[in-house]
């Protein structure tokens, strides 16, 4: 598959990633990202259908912990690091829509 | 500058004190930090308390541990309670974590004294430490050149004789490459050997914490102190810390070592010469050299530059201005998150977040991310095949010596600098870079030794042979 | 509710249930409803940089219990990251099972004999909770929101049914039966009002025999009543829309309990691109046979089995008795019924008293011992107490506890002798000759009239059965 990354693609991706780009940045990033994707052509031309994907190098399984309660953080200390807090909670500007 | 082993011995025997060693470290740091920009934060008060406690315990006749009173520099992507931890990013400026990374607890338990946090490429994304929001770190050996990256600050701390040892993290070469550029020892351990708990993630399936030092022995002592299972990291290997120090002087007699074409081809002539010199030294020490070609390794770069950004795009989502760090105010929460991330992240971080977001997005996953995960399998299989024939592999750490600031302005050109280090991260295997020989302008060259998972002891033994052969006994 | 002739309703359910673990899914913070805001938080559930998740083993076992109770296949599974930015999601991704869930391909049999397939029952983490300031406390129109992460990271299992449900009543029965199962497994407390169990319904309509219609997902259904009402409303809305020449748009809709309406929450076109990928910080979950066997062995019997077992004791049970058994099992009252039956009481009376009087007094059930219940029902079975008297005694026991015999004595509930009852009946016949004539002519309904009158004059002391027996003697 030959990558042809458009400015629109980059703009869409920036929106998904909650980043704002200037027109100039959009141009620069489109070129740079296309370069990386073009390099990935060496990989994309291979038929690897027989291989399983590897997400983690060593296939550990069933790593769990016992259901034990530990000490939680001090709320005031945590909220002191927060950009904005009120009534023991983290404060944010208005939320535009329900969670997906 | 004394080695960590010497300092610990002197502190334990009372020949010196932890406080005196700490004071000396701060004198050395302050002598060059303004010029080199190695440390972003010094925790003088906290370190002094730890050092004083060690001295009191020594006075009471206690055995402190293998790193008794040894000052150590910490890469600023490791969380330390109450100490500013920035990842060299504006988005975390001023943030103080409420908890310690597991490695910090283990260091302190071993007697080490964390002196401060070192500069890095923002979120460990880079190969030169030029991507720090707080200015680049300069190479102590030649301040007109980069120290490598992303752990440039931790490498420079050791190369600049500020501390004998330091911690870095390696996702695609971020310990080995700066070790090579700064003429020191840098080990990327087996994935899961060192707990990642408290390491601010770049690419979770690739990241490993590891040691910098002047000597192979110090590297082994430090790694032994921080390695071993941690219940807070699900990907942590189940076994306790391996025995490394006792194997450093094992030598390489009878070992089969593969010289891998793909791990030096295309490098500068001086680098290739250094690799060949190292091969000769290992042969001289009794190793059997096997010339190998592993063409699959060439695909590593492409796979890496899709997998790492994909994971990073998700790992860095939490920097949204809600719970900690920077917030740039705006009308609504979505605009606030956008404004915060736009102002808080540097260009390289944005580039990789976008690349990763793209690689994971609907319609492209199979072509990019999915395919990259299969190349990862291919790489693992290729290494396994090689390790069926030989005990370890040898090649170059980097294509050239430390480059000048601004020399690699195109991102792809910069990424190509990681071509020899990336494959081991994909496989999760360990690799060590040890300084061997000199290149242009008498700058150091790093030779890389690679082995299968959990082979750190053998790698240290081979590195020790090269260290001696290069004239450092 | 019924749709116009020739139309069919199709519903699939997604039910989220919080698991009754001590700690959260990936950290050791307490899993507790109602704590002070942000007091059950740590670097992990708060998504602080550098923190890593570790899976709670009990949560896995409770999820397996749910799978077993729903006849699912339990298979090797993985966790994925579902990426989306939202302030109540501390990492801006949710860790959830995706293409390989722990439980799949099960089914649930409902008391009416119908079966609903279970596509999957997977594990995921809950989000935090937002409070909205300004704009009357609702999200829309608020100026500012406050976030509490106590709930963030609480273990959830999402149970996804096939589109097998054909009426709102069946949807309700499914939700109710599922709730009973979740409580029986020990996985959930089933508290709808606290949000520990939440329903989403995928509703579509079609002309009978047509392929599936476009569905709308209804959210915010936090009671069985809301679920049923919302489905009825939504089905009617869709049919009306189509009959008016419109088409149903695939969207998420919000149920407003006050207005009794659903309204658009989000249209499918602006659906997020979640960029799912394997969670690299967690390992694969491979429940081997010994582990599964251990979990299965600890699984208590499910409601259906308990109902069947209880019904075995009631030969040729009526529909009313079957319904009463459903209530008895739902409310976990079968030990009362069994104890009474074992003690020699009539089981049909025991079931009726449990399903009615005990169900009504469930909040003070702790005042009543099985022994006191047995004695009361036994007295009623022997005719020593009338039904009315028995209910009064149970009411008193539920309110204050005590000894049933003493309560009966204190209330003067000594059973009338058949002589004095016979005299009472004779008086009643004399006073109500018309009614007596109609009764004699075969209008059995009039027996209840005489029972009522007998109760009235004896102040509830008469036994209904004895009254009828006396009436029949005189017929
Ligand atoms: Zn927590």
Short mmCIF file of N, CA and C in Angstrom, two decimals, chain A:
data_model
loop_
_atom_site.label_atom_id
_atom_site.label_comp_id
_atom_site.label_asym_id
_atom_site.label_seq_id
_atom_site.Cartn_x
_atom_site.Cartn_y
_atom_site.Cartn_z
N UNK A 1 0.86 -1.20 0.00
CA UNK A 1 0.00 0.00 0.00
C UNK A 1 0.88 1.23 0.00
N UNK A 2 0.58 2.13 -0.90
CA UNK A 2 1.44 3.32 -0.96
C UNK A 2 0.78 4.45 -0.20
N UNK A 3 1.47 4.98 0.76
CA UNK A 3 0.86 6.00 1.61
C UNK A 3 0.76 7.34 0.89
N UNK A 4 -0.38 7.92 0.95
CA UNK A 4 -0.49 9.27 0.41
C UNK A 4 -1.25 10.06 1.45
N UNK A 5 -0.49 10.65 2.32
CA UNK A 5 -1.07 11.36 3.45
C UNK A 5 -1.41 12.78 3.01
N UNK A 6 -2.67 13.14 3.16
CA UNK A 6 -3.08 14.48 2.73
C UNK A 6 -3.11 15.43 3.93
N UNK A 7 -3.18 16.70 3.62
CA UNK A 7 -3.33 17.70 4.68
C UNK A 7 -4.59 17.44 5.50
N UNK A 8 -5.64 17.01 4.79
CA UNK A 8 -6.89 16.72 5.49
C UNK A 8 -6.73 15.57 6.49
N UNK A 9 -5.97 14.55 6.07
CA UNK A 9 -5.71 13.43 6.98
C UNK A 9 -5.02 13.94 8.24
N UNK A 10 -4.01 14.78 8.04
CA UNK A 10 -3.24 15.28 9.18
C UNK A 10 -4.13 16.16 10.06
N UNK A 11 -4.96 16.96 9.43
CA UNK A 11 -5.87 17.82 10.20
C UNK A 11 -6.83 16.96 11.03
N UNK A 12 -7.32 15.88 10.43
CA UNK A 12 -8.25 14.99 11.11
C UNK A 12 -7.56 14.31 12.31
N UNK A 13 -6.34 13.86 12.06
CA UNK A 13 -5.58 13.19 13.11
C UNK A 13 -5.29 14.15 14.26
N UNK A 14 -4.94 15.39 13.90
CA UNK A 14 -4.64 16.39 14.95
C UNK A 14 -5.87 16.61 15.82
N UNK A 15 -7.03 16.62 15.20
CA UNK A 15 -8.27 16.83 15.96
C UNK A 15 -8.52 15.65 16.90
N UNK A 16 -8.32 14.45 16.37
CA UNK A 16 -8.48 13.24 17.20
C UNK A 16 -7.53 13.26 18.39
N UNK A 17 -6.33 13.81 18.18
CA UNK A 17 -5.30 13.81 19.22
C UNK A 17 -5.36 15.07 20.08
N UNK A 18 -6.41 15.86 19.88
CA UNK A 18 -6.57 17.12 20.63
C UNK A 18 -5.32 18.01 20.50
N UNK A 19 -4.92 18.26 19.26
CA UNK A 19 -3.84 19.19 18.96
C UNK A 19 -4.36 20.18 17.93
N UNK A 20 -3.92 21.43 18.05
CA UNK A 20 -4.29 22.44 17.07
C UNK A 20 -3.06 22.78 16.24
N UNK A 21 -3.20 22.78 14.94
CA UNK A 21 -2.05 23.08 14.08
C UNK A 21 -2.32 24.35 13.29
N UNK A 22 -1.27 25.15 13.11
CA UNK A 22 -1.40 26.30 12.21
C UNK A 22 -1.31 25.77 10.78
N UNK A 23 -1.68 26.59 9.81
CA UNK A 23 -1.59 26.19 8.41
C UNK A 23 -0.17 25.77 8.07
N UNK A 24 0.77 26.54 8.60
CA UNK A 24 2.17 26.26 8.31
C UNK A 24 2.61 24.91 8.91
N UNK A 25 2.18 24.68 10.16
CA UNK A 25 2.52 23.40 10.80
C UNK A 25 1.89 22.23 10.04
N UNK A 26 0.68 22.47 9.57
CA UNK A 26 -0.04 21.43 8.84
C UNK A 26 0.77 21.01 7.61
N UNK A 27 1.31 21.98 6.91
CA UNK A 27 2.13 21.70 5.73
C UNK A 27 3.40 20.93 6.12
N UNK A 28 4.08 21.45 7.13
CA UNK A 28 5.33 20.81 7.55
C UNK A 28 5.09 19.37 8.00
N UNK A 29 4.09 19.20 8.89
CA UNK A 29 3.83 17.87 9.43
C UNK A 29 3.38 16.91 8.33
N UNK A 30 2.60 17.39 7.39
CA UNK A 30 2.14 16.51 6.32
C UNK A 30 3.35 15.96 5.57
N UNK A 31 4.30 16.81 5.26
CA UNK A 31 5.51 16.37 4.57
C UNK A 31 6.32 15.38 5.40
N UNK A 32 6.52 15.73 6.66
CA UNK A 32 7.37 14.89 7.52
C UNK A 32 6.72 13.53 7.78
N UNK A 33 5.43 13.53 8.06
CA UNK A 33 4.76 12.26 8.35
C UNK A 33 4.71 11.40 7.09
N UNK A 34 4.53 12.03 5.94
CA UNK A 34 4.55 11.26 4.69
C UNK A 34 5.89 10.58 4.51
N UNK A 35 6.96 11.29 4.88
CA UNK A 35 8.30 10.72 4.77
C UNK A 35 8.43 9.45 5.59
N UNK A 36 7.92 9.47 6.83
CA UNK A 36 8.02 8.29 7.69
C UNK A 36 7.18 7.15 7.11
N UNK A 37 5.98 7.48 6.63
CA UNK A 37 5.11 6.43 6.09
C UNK A 37 5.70 5.84 4.80
N UNK A 38 6.37 6.70 4.02
CA UNK A 38 7.02 6.18 2.82
C UNK A 38 8.13 5.19 3.19
N UNK A 39 8.86 5.53 4.25
CA UNK A 39 9.91 4.61 4.69
C UNK A 39 9.30 3.26 5.08
N UNK A 40 8.09 3.31 5.62
CA UNK A 40 7.43 2.08 6.05
C UNK A 40 6.98 1.20 4.89
N UNK A 41 7.17 1.70 3.67
CA UNK A 41 6.84 0.90 2.49
C UNK A 41 7.63 -0.40 2.42
N UNK A 42 8.89 -0.37 2.95
CA UNK A 42 9.70 -1.59 2.91
C UNK A 42 8.98 -2.72 3.65
N UNK A 43 8.23 -2.33 4.67
CA UNK A 43 7.53 -3.28 5.50
C UNK A 43 6.19 -3.68 4.88
N UNK A 44 5.57 -2.69 4.28
CA UNK A 44 4.22 -2.94 3.78
C UNK A 44 4.18 -3.79 2.53
N UNK A 45 5.33 -3.90 1.85
CA UNK A 45 5.33 -4.71 0.63
C UNK A 45 5.45 -6.20 0.95
N UNK A 46 5.70 -6.53 2.24
CA UNK A 46 5.90 -7.94 2.60
C UNK A 46 4.57 -8.65 2.85
N UNK A 47 4.55 -9.93 2.49
CA UNK A 47 3.38 -10.73 2.84
C UNK A 47 3.68 -11.42 4.17
N UNK A 48 3.09 -10.91 5.24
CA UNK A 48 3.34 -11.47 6.57
C UNK A 48 2.09 -12.14 7.12
N UNK A 49 1.20 -12.54 6.20
CA UNK A 49 -0.10 -13.06 6.66
C UNK A 49 0.05 -14.32 7.51
N UNK A 50 1.16 -15.01 7.37
CA UNK A 50 1.33 -16.25 8.15
C UNK A 50 1.78 -15.97 9.58
N UNK A 51 2.19 -14.73 9.86
CA UNK A 51 2.73 -14.43 11.19
C UNK A 51 1.66 -13.88 12.13
N UNK A 52 1.80 -14.22 13.40
CA UNK A 52 0.95 -13.64 14.44
C UNK A 52 1.57 -12.30 14.88
N UNK A 53 0.76 -11.31 15.18
CA UNK A 53 1.34 -10.06 15.69
C UNK A 53 1.91 -10.24 17.10
N UNK A 54 2.95 -9.50 17.42
CA UNK A 54 3.51 -9.51 18.78
C UNK A 54 3.23 -8.16 19.42
N UNK A 55 2.47 -8.16 20.52
CA UNK A 55 2.19 -6.91 21.23
C UNK A 55 3.16 -6.70 22.36
N UNK A 56 3.68 -7.77 22.90
CA UNK A 56 4.59 -7.68 24.02
C UNK A 56 5.64 -8.76 23.87
N UNK A 57 6.91 -8.40 24.13
CA UNK A 57 7.98 -9.32 23.77
C UNK A 57 7.94 -10.67 24.49
N UNK A 58 7.61 -10.69 25.77
CA UNK A 58 7.56 -11.98 26.45
C UNK A 58 6.12 -12.27 26.83
N UNK A 59 5.63 -13.41 26.40
CA UNK A 59 4.21 -13.70 26.57
C UNK A 59 3.86 -14.14 27.97
N UNK A 60 3.99 -13.23 28.95
CA UNK A 60 3.55 -13.57 30.30
C UNK A 60 2.02 -13.71 30.27
N UNK A 61 1.49 -14.56 31.15
CA UNK A 61 0.03 -14.70 31.24
C UNK A 61 -0.42 -14.66 32.70
N UNK A 62 -1.70 -14.33 32.84
CA UNK A 62 -2.37 -14.39 34.16
C UNK A 62 -1.65 -13.64 35.26
N UNK A 63 -1.03 -12.51 34.95
CA UNK A 63 -0.43 -11.71 36.02
C UNK A 63 -1.56 -10.93 36.70
N UNK A 64 -1.80 -11.24 37.95
CA UNK A 64 -2.89 -10.59 38.70
C UNK A 64 -2.39 -10.25 40.10
N UNK A 65 -3.22 -9.51 40.81
CA UNK A 65 -2.91 -9.22 42.20
C UNK A 65 -4.08 -9.68 43.06
N UNK A 66 -3.83 -9.87 44.35
CA UNK A 66 -4.91 -10.24 45.26
C UNK A 66 -5.81 -9.02 45.48
N UNK A 67 -7.07 -9.28 45.78
CA UNK A 67 -8.03 -8.19 45.99
C UNK A 67 -7.86 -7.61 47.39
N UNK A 68 -6.86 -6.77 47.53
CA UNK A 68 -6.54 -6.18 48.83
C UNK A 68 -6.59 -4.65 48.71
N UNK A 69 -7.15 -4.00 49.71
CA UNK A 69 -7.25 -2.54 49.69
C UNK A 69 -5.95 -1.92 50.17
N UNK A 70 -5.48 -0.90 49.45
CA UNK A 70 -4.31 -0.18 49.95
C UNK A 70 -4.70 1.24 50.27
N UNK A 71 -3.74 1.96 50.85
CA UNK A 71 -4.00 3.32 51.28
C UNK A 71 -4.11 4.22 50.06
N UNK A 72 -5.13 5.02 50.01
CA UNK A 72 -5.27 5.95 48.90
C UNK A 72 -4.45 7.20 49.17
N UNK A 73 -4.31 8.02 48.14
CA UNK A 73 -3.53 9.26 48.28
C UNK A 73 -4.31 10.28 49.11
N UNK A 74 -3.58 11.21 49.68
CA UNK A 74 -4.21 12.30 50.42
C UNK A 74 -4.86 13.25 49.41
N UNK A 75 -6.16 13.44 49.55
CA UNK A 75 -6.91 14.21 48.56
C UNK A 75 -6.38 15.64 48.41
N UNK A 76 -6.12 16.27 49.54
CA UNK A 76 -5.69 17.67 49.45
C UNK A 76 -4.36 17.80 48.73
N UNK A 77 -3.46 16.84 48.97
CA UNK A 77 -2.15 16.88 48.31
C UNK A 77 -2.34 16.71 46.80
N UNK A 78 -3.23 15.80 46.42
CA UNK A 78 -3.46 15.56 44.99
C UNK A 78 -4.11 16.78 44.34
N UNK A 79 -5.11 17.33 45.03
CA UNK A 79 -5.81 18.49 44.44
C UNK A 79 -4.91 19.72 44.39
N UNK A 80 -3.91 19.76 45.27
CA UNK A 80 -2.98 20.89 45.24
C UNK A 80 -2.17 20.89 43.94
N UNK A 81 -2.00 19.72 43.33
CA UNK A 81 -1.28 19.61 42.06
C UNK A 81 -2.21 19.84 40.86
N UNK A 82 -3.51 19.90 41.12
CA UNK A 82 -4.47 20.04 40.02
C UNK A 82 -4.54 21.50 39.56
N UNK A 83 -4.73 21.70 38.26
CA UNK A 83 -4.84 23.08 37.75
C UNK A 83 -6.01 23.85 38.38
N UNK A 84 -7.10 23.15 38.69
CA UNK A 84 -8.26 23.81 39.28
C UNK A 84 -9.04 22.77 40.08
N UNK A 85 -9.48 23.16 41.27
CA UNK A 85 -10.24 22.23 42.10
C UNK A 85 -11.28 23.00 42.88
N UNK A 86 -12.35 22.30 43.24
CA UNK A 86 -13.42 22.92 44.03
C UNK A 86 -14.18 21.81 44.75
N UNK A 87 -14.52 22.03 46.00
CA UNK A 87 -15.32 21.08 46.77
C UNK A 87 -14.76 19.65 46.74
N UNK A 88 -13.45 19.53 46.86
CA UNK A 88 -12.86 18.20 46.88
C UNK A 88 -12.85 17.51 45.53
N UNK A 89 -13.11 18.27 44.48
CA UNK A 89 -13.15 17.66 43.15
C UNK A 89 -12.27 18.44 42.18
N UNK A 90 -11.95 17.80 41.07
CA UNK A 90 -11.20 18.45 40.00
C UNK A 90 -12.18 19.28 39.19
N UNK A 91 -11.84 20.54 38.96
CA UNK A 91 -12.77 21.41 38.23
C UNK A 91 -12.32 21.57 36.79
N UNK A 92 -13.30 21.52 35.89
CA UNK A 92 -13.02 21.71 34.46
C UNK A 92 -14.06 22.66 33.87
N UNK A 93 -13.68 23.36 32.78
CA UNK A 93 -14.70 24.17 32.10
C UNK A 93 -15.81 23.29 31.55
N UNK A 94 -16.87 23.92 31.07
CA UNK A 94 -18.06 23.15 30.72
C UNK A 94 -17.76 22.05 29.70
N UNK A 95 -18.46 20.94 29.89
CA UNK A 95 -18.30 19.76 29.04
C UNK A 95 -19.37 19.83 27.96
N UNK A 96 -18.95 19.69 26.70
CA UNK A 96 -19.88 19.93 25.59
C UNK A 96 -20.87 18.80 25.35
N UNK A 97 -20.46 17.59 25.57
CA UNK A 97 -21.39 16.49 25.30
C UNK A 97 -21.17 15.34 26.25
N UNK A 98 -22.13 14.40 26.22
CA UNK A 98 -22.02 13.22 27.06
C UNK A 98 -20.83 12.38 26.61
N UNK A 99 -20.32 11.54 27.51
CA UNK A 99 -19.22 10.64 27.14
C UNK A 99 -19.71 9.68 26.05
N UNK A 100 -18.81 9.32 25.14
CA UNK A 100 -19.23 8.40 24.08
C UNK A 100 -19.57 7.02 24.65
#
